[in-house]
Short mmCIF file of C-alpha atoms and ligand atoms in Angstrom, two decimals:
data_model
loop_
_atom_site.label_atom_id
_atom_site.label_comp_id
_atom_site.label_asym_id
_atom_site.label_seq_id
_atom_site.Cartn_x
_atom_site.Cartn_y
_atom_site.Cartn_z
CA UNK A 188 -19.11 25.27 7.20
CA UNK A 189 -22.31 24.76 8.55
CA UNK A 190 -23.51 21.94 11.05
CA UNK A 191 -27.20 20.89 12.03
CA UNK A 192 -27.90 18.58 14.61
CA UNK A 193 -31.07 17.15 15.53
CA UNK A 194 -31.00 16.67 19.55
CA UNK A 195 -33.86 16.62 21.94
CA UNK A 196 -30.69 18.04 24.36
CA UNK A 197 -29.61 21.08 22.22
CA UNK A 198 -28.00 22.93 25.41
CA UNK A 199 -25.59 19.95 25.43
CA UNK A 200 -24.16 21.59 22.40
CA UNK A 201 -23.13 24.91 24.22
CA UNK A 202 -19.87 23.11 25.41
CA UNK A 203 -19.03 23.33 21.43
CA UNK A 204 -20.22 26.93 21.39
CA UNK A 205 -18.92 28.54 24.82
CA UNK A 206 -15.62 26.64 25.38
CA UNK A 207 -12.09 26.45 23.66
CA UNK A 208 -11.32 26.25 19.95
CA UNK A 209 -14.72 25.33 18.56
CA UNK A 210 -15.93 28.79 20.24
CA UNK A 211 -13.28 30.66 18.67
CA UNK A 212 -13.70 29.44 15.26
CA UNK A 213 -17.21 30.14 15.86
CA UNK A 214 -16.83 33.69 16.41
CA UNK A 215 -14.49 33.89 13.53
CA UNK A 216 -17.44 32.89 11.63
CA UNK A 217 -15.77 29.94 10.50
CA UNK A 218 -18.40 27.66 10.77
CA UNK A 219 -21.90 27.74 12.16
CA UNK A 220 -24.19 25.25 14.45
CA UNK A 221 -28.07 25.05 13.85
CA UNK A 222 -30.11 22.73 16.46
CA UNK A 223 -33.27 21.30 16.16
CA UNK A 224 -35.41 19.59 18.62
CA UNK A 225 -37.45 16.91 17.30
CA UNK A 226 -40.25 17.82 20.12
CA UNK A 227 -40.69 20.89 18.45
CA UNK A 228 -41.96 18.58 15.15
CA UNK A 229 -44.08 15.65 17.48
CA UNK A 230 -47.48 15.47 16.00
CA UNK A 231 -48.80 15.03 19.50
CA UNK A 232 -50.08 16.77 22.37
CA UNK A 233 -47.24 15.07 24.95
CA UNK A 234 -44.34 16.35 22.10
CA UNK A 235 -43.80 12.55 22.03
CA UNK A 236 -40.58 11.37 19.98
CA UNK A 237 -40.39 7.57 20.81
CA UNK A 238 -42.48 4.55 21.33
CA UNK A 239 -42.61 0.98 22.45
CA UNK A 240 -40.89 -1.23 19.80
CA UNK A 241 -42.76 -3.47 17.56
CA UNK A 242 -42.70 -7.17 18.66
CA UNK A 243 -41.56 -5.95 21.93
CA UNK A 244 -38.25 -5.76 23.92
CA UNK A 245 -36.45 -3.58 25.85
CA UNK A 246 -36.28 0.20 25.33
CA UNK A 247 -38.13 2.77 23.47
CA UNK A 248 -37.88 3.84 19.63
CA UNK A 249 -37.66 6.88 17.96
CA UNK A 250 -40.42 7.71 15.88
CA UNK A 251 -39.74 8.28 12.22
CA UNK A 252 -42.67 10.71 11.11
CA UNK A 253 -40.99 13.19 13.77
CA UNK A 254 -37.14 12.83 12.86
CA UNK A 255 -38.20 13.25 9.22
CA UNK A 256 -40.30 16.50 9.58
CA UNK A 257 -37.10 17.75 11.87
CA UNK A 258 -34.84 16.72 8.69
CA UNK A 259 -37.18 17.93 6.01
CA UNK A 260 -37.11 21.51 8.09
CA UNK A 261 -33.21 21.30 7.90
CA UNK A 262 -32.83 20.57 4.46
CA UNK A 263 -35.23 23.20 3.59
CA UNK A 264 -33.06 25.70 6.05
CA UNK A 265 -30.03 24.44 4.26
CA UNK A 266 -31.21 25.45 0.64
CA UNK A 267 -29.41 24.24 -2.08
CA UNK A 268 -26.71 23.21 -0.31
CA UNK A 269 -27.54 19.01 0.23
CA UNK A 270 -25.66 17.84 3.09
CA UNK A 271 -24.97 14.24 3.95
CA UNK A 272 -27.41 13.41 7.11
CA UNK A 273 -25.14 10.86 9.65
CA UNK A 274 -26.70 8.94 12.53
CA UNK A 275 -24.24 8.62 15.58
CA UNK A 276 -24.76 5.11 16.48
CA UNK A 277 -22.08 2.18 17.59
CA UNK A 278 -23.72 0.22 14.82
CA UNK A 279 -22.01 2.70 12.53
CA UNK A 280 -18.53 2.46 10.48
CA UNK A 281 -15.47 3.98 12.86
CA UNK A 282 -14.59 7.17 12.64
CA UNK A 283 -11.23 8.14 11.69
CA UNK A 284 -9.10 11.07 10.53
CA UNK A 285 -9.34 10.54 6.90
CA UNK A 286 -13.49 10.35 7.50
CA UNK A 287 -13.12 13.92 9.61
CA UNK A 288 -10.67 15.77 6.85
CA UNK A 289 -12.87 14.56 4.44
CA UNK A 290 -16.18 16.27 6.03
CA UNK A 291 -14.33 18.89 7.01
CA UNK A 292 -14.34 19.95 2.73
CA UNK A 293 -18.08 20.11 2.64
CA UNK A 294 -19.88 23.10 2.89
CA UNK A 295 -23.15 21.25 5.50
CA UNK A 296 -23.32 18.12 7.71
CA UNK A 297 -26.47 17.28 9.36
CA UNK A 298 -25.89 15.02 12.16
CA UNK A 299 -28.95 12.78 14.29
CA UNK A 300 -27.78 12.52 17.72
CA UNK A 301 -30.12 9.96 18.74
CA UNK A 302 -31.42 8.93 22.24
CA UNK A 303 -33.11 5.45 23.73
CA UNK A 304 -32.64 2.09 21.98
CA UNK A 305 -33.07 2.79 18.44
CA UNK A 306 -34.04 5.08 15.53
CA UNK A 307 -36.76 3.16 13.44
CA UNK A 308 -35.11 1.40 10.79
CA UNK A 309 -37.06 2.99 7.87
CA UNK A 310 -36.33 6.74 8.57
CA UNK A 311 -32.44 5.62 8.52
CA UNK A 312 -33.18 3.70 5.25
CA UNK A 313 -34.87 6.66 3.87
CA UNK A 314 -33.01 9.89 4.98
CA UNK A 315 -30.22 8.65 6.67
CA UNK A 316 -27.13 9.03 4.45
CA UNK A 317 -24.31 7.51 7.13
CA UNK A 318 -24.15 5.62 10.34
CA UNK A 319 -21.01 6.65 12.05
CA UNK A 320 -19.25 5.43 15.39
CA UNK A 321 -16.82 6.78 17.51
CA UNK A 322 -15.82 3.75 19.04
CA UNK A 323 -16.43 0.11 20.18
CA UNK A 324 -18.23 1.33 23.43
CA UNK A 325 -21.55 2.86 24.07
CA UNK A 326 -22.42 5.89 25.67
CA UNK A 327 -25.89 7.11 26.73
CA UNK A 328 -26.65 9.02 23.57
CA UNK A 329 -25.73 10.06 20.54
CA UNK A 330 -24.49 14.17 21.64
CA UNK A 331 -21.33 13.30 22.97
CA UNK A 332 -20.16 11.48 19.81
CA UNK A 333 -21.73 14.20 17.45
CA UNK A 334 -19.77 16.56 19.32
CA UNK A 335 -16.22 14.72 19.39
CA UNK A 336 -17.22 14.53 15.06
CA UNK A 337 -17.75 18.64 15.43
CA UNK A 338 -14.72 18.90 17.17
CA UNK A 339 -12.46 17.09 15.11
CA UNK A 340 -13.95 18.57 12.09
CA UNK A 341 -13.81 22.33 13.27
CA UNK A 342 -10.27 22.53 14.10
CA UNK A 343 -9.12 21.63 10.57
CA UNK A 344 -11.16 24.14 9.09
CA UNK A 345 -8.24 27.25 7.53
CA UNK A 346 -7.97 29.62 10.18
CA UNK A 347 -9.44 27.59 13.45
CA UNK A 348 -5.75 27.04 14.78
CA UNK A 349 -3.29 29.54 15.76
CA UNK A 350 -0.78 27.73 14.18
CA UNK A 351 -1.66 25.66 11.57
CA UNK A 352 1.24 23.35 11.67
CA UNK A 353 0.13 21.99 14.68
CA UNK A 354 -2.86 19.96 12.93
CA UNK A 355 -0.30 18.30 10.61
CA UNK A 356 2.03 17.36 13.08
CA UNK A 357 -0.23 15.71 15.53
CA UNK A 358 -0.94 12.14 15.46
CA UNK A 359 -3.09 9.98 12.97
CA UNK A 360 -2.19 13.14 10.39
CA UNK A 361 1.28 11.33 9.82
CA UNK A 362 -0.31 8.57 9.86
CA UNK A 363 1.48 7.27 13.39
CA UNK A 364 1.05 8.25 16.89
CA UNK A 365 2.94 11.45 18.07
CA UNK A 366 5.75 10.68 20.52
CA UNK A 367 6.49 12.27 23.72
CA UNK A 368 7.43 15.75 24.74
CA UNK A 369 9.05 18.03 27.36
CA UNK A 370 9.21 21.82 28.03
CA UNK A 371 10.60 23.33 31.38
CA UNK A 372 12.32 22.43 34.08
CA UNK A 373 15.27 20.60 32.46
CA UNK A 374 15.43 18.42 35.50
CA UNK A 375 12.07 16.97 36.97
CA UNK A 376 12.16 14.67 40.23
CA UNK A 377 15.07 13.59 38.94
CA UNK A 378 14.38 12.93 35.50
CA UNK A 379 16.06 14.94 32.44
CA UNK A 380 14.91 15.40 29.64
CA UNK A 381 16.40 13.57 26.62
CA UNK A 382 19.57 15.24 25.79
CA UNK A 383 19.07 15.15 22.02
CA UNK A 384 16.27 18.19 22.44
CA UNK A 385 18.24 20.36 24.06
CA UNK A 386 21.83 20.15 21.94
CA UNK A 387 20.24 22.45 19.42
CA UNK A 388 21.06 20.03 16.43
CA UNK A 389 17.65 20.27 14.62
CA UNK A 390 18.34 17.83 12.09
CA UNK A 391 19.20 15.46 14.46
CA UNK A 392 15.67 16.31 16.69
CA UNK A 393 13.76 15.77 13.58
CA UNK A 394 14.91 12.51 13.63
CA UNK A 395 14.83 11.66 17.50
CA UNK A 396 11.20 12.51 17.10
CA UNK A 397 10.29 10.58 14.46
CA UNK A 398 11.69 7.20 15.70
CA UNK A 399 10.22 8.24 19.61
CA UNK A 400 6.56 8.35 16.75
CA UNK A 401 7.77 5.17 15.32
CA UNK A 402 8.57 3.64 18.95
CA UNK A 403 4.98 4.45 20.40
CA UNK A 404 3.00 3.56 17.26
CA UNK A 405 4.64 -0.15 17.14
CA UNK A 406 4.01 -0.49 20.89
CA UNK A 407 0.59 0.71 21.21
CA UNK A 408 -1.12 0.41 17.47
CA UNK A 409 1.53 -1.92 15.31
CA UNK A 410 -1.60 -2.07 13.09
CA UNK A 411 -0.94 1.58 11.81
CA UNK A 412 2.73 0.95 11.16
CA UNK A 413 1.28 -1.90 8.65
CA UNK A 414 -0.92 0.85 7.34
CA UNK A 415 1.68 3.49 6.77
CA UNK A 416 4.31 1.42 5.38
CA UNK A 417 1.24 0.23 2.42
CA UNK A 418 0.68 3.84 2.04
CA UNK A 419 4.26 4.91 1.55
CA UNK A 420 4.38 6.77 4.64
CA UNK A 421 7.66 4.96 5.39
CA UNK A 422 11.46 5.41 3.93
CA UNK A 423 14.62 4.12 4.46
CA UNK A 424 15.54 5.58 7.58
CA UNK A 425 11.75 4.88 9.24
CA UNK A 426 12.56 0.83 8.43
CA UNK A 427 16.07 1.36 9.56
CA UNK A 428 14.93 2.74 12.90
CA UNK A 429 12.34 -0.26 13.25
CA UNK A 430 14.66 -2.92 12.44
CA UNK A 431 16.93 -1.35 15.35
CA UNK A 432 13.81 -1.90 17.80
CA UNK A 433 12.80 -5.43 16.32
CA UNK A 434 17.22 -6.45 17.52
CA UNK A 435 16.27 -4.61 20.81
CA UNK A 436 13.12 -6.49 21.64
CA UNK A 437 15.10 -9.76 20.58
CA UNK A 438 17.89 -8.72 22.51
CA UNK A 439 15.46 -8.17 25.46
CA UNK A 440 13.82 -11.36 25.23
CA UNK A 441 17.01 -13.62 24.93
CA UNK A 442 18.68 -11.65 27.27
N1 ADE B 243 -24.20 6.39 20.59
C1 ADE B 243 -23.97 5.60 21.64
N2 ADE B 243 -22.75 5.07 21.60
C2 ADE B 243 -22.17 5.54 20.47
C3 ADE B 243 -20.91 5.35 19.83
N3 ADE B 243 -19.97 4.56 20.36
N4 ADE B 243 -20.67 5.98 18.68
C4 ADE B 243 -21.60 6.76 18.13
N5 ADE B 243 -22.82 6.98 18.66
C5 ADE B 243 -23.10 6.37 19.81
#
């Protein structure tokens, strides 16, 4: 798989290519990462990329005649290939799971990791295929998220994990959060861990885990248990174990 981002801080991208999985997979030639600096397509003498905004304001905006030379370039490295170009922005729809395993099947993504207050509206109009956030906050530009997309994207790819299992396991894949877990020493300031794990009776671990999942999902998100349950993520056993902690929160509040 192939990625392109347009940055005007390309070296920010060489904690995707130096460090951890995303570097490995690299190597592997599992995927590839092609920046582009829009100063190297400004049509000025200063290698200027923004401006003042029209009708005033605050903060500068990026010009469009430069972002779409720096996109025409890509698409013309690309070839035939026609990649989807997304904007990181906090204007843009969430990103979730479903969103990454679903880029993570295309062959090219172009992302625009945007800096300053805006992008002009009509190069996003024009070449801009998706506005994507990663959350309801703002950071200072639009690297960070781009790379957090990468990320997510590159370690589903077939061969980026030692052990594949591990991407299905871990949360959101199930569809609810992944509950807690423990390694050695059996007994930590006091604190054992939960007898279940260590009695050797897998069938009865599967389970333990899979209500501790239920547990933290209704705590923290309830809204994905809705989700799951619609989906047909949940059987008998998964409503039987949330019943139980529905009594035990009653019991709690009564008692
Ligand atoms: N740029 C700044 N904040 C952002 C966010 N939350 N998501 C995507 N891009 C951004």
């Amino acid at each position: 798989m192939r990625f392109d981002v347009v940055s005007i801080f390309p070296a920010m991208f060489d904690s995707l290519s130096e460090w951890g999985i995303t570097s490995r997979a690299l190597q592997r030639g599992l995927w590839q990462l092609h920046r582009w600096n829009p100063r190297d397509y400004a049509r000025d003498a200063y290698r200027s990329i923004d401006d003042r905004p029209y009708g005033g304001g605050q903060g500068m905006v990026m010009l469009p005649e430069t972002l779409a030379d720096t996109l025409q370039a890509i698409a013309l490295a690309q070839g035939q290939v026609r990649a989807p170009v997304i904007h990181l922005t906090p204007r843009g729809r969430p990103l979730d799971q479903a969103r990454v395993r679903a880029l993570s099947e295309l062959p090219a993504v172009t992302l625009l990791a945007s800096r300053y207050e805006a992008v002009d509206q009509r190069l996003l109009d024009r070449h801009v295929d998706e506005e994507v956030s990663i959350g309801d906050f703002v950071v200072s530009g639009g690297e960070l998220p781009a790379m957090l997309l990468i990320d997510s994207v590159v370690r589903l790819l077939p061969g980026a994990l030692n052990d594949p299992r591990s991407a299905l396991e871990e949360s959101f894949s199930t569809g609810l959060l992944e509950g807690p877990q423990y390694t050695r020493p059996e007994v930590f300031e006091g604190v054992t861990v939960p007898p279940v794990l260590l009695s050797g009776h897998h069938a009865r671990i599967v389970r333990w885990r899979r209500d501790q999942s239920l547990r933290v999902t209704r705590e923290r998100r309830p809204e994905l248990i809705d989700r799951a349950r619609r989906q047909g993520l949940l059987d008998a056993a998964d409503e039987r174990a949330l019943s139980a902690m529905i009594s035990e929160t009653d019991g709690q509040k009564k008692g």
